[in-house]
C-alpha positions as a printed NumPy array, in Angstrom:
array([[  0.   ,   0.   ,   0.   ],
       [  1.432,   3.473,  -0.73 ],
       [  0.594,   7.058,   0.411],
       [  1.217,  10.397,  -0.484],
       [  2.303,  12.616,   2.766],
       [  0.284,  15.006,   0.842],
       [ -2.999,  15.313,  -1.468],
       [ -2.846,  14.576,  -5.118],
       [ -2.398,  18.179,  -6.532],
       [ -1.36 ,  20.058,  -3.418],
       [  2.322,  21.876,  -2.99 ],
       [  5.139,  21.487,  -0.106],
       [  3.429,  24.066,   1.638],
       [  0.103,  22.504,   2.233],
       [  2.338,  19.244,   2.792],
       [  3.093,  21.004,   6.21 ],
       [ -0.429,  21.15 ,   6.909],
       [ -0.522,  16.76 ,   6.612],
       [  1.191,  15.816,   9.812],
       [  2.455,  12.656,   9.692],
       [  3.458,  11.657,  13.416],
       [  3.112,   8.706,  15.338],
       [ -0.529,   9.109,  16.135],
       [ -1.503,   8.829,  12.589],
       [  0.736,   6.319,  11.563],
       [ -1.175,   3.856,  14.572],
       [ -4.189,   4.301,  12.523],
       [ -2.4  ,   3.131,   9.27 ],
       [ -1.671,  -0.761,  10.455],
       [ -1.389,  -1.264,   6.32 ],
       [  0.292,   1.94 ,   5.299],
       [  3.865,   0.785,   3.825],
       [  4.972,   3.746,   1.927],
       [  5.239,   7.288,   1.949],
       [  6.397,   9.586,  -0.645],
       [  6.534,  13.303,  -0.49 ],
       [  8.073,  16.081,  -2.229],
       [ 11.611,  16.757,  -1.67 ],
       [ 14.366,  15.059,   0.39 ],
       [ 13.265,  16.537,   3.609],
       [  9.693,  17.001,   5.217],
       [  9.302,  17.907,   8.701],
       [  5.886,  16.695,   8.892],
       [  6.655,  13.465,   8.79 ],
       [  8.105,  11.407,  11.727],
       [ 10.319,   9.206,   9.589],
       [ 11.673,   7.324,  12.978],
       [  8.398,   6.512,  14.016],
       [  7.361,   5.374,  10.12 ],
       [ 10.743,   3.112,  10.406],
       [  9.498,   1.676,  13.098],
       [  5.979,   0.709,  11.885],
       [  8.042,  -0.921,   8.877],
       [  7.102,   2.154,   6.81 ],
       [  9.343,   3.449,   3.931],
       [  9.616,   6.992,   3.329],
       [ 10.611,   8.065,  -0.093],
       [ 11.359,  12.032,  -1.308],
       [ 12.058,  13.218,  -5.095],
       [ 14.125,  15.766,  -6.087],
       [ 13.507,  19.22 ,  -5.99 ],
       [ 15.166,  22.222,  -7.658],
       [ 16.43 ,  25.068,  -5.644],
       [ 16.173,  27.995,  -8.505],
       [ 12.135,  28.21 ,  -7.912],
       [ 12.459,  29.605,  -4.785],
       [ 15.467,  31.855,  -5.43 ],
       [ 13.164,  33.416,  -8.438],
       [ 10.547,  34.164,  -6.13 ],
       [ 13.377,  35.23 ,  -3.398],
       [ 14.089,  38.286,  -5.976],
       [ 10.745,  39.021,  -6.993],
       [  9.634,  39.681,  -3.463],
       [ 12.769,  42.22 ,  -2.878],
       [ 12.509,  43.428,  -5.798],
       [  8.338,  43.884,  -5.352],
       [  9.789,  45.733,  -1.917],
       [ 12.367,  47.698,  -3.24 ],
       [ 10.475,  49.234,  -6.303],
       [  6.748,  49.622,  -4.799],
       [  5.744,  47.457,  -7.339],
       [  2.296,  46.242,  -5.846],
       [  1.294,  49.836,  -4.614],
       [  2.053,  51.496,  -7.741],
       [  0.432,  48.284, -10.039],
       [ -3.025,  48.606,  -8.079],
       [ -2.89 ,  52.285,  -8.529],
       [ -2.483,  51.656, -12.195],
       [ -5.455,  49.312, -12.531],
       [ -7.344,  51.387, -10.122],
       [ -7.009,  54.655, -11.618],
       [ -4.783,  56.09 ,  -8.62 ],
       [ -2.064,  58.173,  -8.669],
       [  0.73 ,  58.482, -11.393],
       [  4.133,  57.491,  -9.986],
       [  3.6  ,  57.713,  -6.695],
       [  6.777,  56.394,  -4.615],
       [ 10.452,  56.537,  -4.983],
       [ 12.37 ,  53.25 ,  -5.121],
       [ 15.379,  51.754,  -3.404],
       [ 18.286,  51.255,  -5.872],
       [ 20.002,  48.13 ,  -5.809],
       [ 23.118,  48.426,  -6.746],
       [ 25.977,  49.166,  -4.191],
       [ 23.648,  48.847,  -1.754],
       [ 24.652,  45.588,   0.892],
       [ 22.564,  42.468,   0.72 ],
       [ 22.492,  40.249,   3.864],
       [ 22.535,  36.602,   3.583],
       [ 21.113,  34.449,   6.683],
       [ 22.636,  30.913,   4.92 ],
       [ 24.371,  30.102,   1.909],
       [ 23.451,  27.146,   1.017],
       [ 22.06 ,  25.608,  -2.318],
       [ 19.475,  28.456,  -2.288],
       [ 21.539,  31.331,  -0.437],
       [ 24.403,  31.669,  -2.48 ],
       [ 22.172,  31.647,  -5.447],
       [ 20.35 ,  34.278,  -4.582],
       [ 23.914,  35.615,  -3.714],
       [ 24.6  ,  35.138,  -7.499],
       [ 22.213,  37.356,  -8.838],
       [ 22.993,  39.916,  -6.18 ],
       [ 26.511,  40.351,  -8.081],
       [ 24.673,  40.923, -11.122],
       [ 22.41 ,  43.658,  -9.282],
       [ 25.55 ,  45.252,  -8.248],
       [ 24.97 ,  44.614,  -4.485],
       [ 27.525,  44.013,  -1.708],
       [ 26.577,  40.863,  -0.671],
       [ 27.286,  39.485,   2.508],
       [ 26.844,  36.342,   4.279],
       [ 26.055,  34.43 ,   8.194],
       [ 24.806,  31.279,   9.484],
       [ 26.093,  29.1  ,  12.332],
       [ 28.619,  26.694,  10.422],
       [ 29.246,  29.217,   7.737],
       [ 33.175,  29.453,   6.687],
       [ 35.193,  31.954,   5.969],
       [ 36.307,  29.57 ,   2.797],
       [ 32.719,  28.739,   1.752],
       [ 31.74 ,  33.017,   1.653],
       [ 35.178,  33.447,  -0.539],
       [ 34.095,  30.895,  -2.739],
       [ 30.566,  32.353,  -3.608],
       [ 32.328,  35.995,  -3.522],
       [ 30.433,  36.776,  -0.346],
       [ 31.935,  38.507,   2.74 ],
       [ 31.206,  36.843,   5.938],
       [ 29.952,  38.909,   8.765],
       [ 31.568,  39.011,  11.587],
       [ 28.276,  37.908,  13.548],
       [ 24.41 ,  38.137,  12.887],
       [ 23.979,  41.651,  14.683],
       [ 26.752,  42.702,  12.344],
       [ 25.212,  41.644,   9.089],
       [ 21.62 ,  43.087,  10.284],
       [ 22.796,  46.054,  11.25 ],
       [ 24.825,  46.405,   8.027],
       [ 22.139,  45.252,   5.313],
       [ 19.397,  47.159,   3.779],
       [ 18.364,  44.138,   2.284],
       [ 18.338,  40.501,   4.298],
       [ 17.028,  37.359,   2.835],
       [ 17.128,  34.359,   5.031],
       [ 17.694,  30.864,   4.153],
       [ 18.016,  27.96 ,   6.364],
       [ 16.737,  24.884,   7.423],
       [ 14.318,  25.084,  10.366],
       [ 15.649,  23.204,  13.634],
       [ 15.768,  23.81 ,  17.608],
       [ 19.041,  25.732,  16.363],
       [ 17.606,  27.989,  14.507],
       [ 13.929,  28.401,  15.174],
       [ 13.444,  31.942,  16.762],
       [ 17.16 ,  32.777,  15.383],
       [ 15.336,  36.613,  13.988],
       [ 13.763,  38.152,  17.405],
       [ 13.091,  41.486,  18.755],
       [ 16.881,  41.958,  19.371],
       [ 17.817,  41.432,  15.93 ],
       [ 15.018,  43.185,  14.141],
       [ 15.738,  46.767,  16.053],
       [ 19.248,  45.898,  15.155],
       [ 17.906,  46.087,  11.217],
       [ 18.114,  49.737,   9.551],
       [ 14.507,  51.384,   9.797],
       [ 14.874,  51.49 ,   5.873],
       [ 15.53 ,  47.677,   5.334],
       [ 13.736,  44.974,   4.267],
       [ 13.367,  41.405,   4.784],
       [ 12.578,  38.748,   2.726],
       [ 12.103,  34.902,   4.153],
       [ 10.924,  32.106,   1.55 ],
       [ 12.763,  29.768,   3.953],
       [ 10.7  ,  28.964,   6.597],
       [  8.068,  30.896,   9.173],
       [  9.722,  29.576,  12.368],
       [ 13.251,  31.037,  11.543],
       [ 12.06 ,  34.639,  12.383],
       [  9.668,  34.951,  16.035],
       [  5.922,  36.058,  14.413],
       [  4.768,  38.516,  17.073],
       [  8.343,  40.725,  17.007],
       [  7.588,  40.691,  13.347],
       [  4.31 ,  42.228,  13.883],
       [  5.702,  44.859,  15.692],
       [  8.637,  45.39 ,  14.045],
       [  6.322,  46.004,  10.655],
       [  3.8  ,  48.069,  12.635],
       [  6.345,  49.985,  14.492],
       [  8.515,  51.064,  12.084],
       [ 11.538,  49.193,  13.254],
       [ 12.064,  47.999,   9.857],
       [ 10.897,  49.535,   6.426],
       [  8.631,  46.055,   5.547],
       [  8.863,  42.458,   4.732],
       [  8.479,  39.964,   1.913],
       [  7.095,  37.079,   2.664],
       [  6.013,  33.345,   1.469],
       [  6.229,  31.27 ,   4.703],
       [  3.75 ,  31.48 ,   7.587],
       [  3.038,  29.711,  11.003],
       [  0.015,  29.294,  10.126],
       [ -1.549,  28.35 ,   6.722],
       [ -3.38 ,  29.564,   4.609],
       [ -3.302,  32.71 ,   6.575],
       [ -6.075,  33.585,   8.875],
       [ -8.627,  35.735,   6.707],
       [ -8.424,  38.665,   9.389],
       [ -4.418,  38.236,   9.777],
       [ -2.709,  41.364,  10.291],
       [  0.097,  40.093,   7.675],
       [ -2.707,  40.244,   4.799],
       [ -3.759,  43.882,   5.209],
       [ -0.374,  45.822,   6.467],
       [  0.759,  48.093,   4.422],
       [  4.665,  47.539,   4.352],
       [  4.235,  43.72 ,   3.838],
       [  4.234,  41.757,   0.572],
       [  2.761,  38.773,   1.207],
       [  2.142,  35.25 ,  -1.022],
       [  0.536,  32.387,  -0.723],
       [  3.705,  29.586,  -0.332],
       [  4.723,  29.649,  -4.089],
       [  8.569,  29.185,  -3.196],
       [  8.583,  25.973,  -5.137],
       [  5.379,  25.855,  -7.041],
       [  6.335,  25.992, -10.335],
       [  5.255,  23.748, -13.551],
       [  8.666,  22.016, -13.484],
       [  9.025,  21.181,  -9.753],
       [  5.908,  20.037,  -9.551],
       [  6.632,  17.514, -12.76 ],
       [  9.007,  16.516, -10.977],
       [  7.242,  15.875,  -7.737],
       [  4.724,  13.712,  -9.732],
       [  6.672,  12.028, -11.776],
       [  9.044,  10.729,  -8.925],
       [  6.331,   9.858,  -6.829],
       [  5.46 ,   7.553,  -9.236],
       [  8.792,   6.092,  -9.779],
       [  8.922,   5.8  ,  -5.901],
       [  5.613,   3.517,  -6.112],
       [  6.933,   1.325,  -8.702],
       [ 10.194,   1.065,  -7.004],
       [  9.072,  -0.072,  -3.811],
       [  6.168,  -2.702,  -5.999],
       [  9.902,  -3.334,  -7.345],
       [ 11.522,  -4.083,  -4.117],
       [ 14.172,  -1.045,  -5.016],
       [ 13.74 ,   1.322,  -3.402],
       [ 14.55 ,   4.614,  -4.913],
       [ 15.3  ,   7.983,  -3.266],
       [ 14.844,   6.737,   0.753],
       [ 14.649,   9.437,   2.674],
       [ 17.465,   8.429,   6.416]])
């Protein structure tokens, strides 16, 4: 018997909504097989699915989807682009705001992994002063994506206008953006997380945006999902919000299918394909 860890159609981040802990996997006496999108899902309790004798299986997943999105949020910060688009439709004002120019201007990295030092990449070719911080990062690893490494995290959020964080949620680094390091962050910068909600602490956020602490924030991850309809992150005016499209694109999600499937007729097989440890 096989299962998907998420429904037929839906993306990683309604995955996240599908649990899969040990409670659920009691009621599944017959469940041999997972698959889910990607090589890690932190819905899913693969110790407690080894020990029901249930394989988990991932697919590949490509990190350029969510660097893409990474740039259009800053980018939808930096130039007003959703104001000044509605006011366009809408009849509004002509030219209404004055952008932030990228280039020359610093661009802080939290991670630079598979995702962060692409978005580091394109940063170069903006111009931008990139620079670069997470727990295990070297000194070797920033020289070889041409990023600086920051002495600290105060020190790169104090020195950014821009800050774009990607890393993998854990106990390590959930909470790792809180009150202390948002008033650290100029009044005119931005942030941008497409990594995950946890990372950054929701209600210094809130006040941060409200506040003025910071100048606003894009955003594609959330605590909760879909956001509550009366959520202060849908209606403030300094936030640009989506709906968790980091990954959804037509590609990664023929990917997603298609390996699913090969996962299922690898396990019918009896080789397995793509086991997730």
């Amino acid at each position: 018997m096989s299962c998907s860890a998420s429904p037929v159609g839906s993306w990683r981040g309604r995955r996240r909504r599908t649990p899969v802990d040990a409670e659920l996997l009691a009621r599944l006496p017959r469940l041999r097989l997972l698959s889910t999108s990607g090589m890690r899902n932190a819905s899913i309790d693969v110790a407690a699915a080894r020990g029901r004798g249930v394989t988990v299986c991932g697919t590949a997943s490509s990190p350029e989807p969510p660097t893409e999105l990474t740039w259009a949020l800053l980018l939808g910060l930096a130039r007003h682009i959703p104001a000044e688009a509605r006011a366009v439709r809408e009849g509004g004002p002509w030219q209404s705001t004055v952008g932030a120019d990228l280039a020359s201007r610093p661009l802080g990295l939290v991670g630079l992994g598979k995702i962060g030092s692409r978005v580091a990449r394109i940063g170069h070719a903006f111009g931008m002063d990139a620079a670069a911080w997470s727990p295990n990062l070297t000194l070797e690893r920033a020289a070889e994506h041409g990023v600086r490494l920051a002495k600290d995290k105060r020190d790169l959020l104090a020195g950014s206008d821009f800050v774009s964080l990607h890393l993998v949620l854990s106990d390590r680094t959930r909470g790792l953006i809180g009150e202390p390091e948002l008033r650290a962050m100029r009044p005119s910068a931005y942030l941008v997380n497409t990594s995950r909600a946890g990372l950054v602490d929701g209600g210094a956020l809130l006040r941060a945006l409200r506040e003025g602490w910071i100048a606003g924030a894009g955003l594609d991850v959330y605590e909760t999902e879909p956001l509550p309809v009366d959520g202060p992150l849908r209606t403030l005016p300094n936030v640009l919000a989506l709906p968790h499209l980091g990954y959804a694109t037509e590609r990664n999600h023929g990917r997603y299918f298609g390996e699913a499937v090969e996962d299922i007729e690898a396990f019918l097989a009896g080789a397995l394909v793509r086991e997730l440890g």
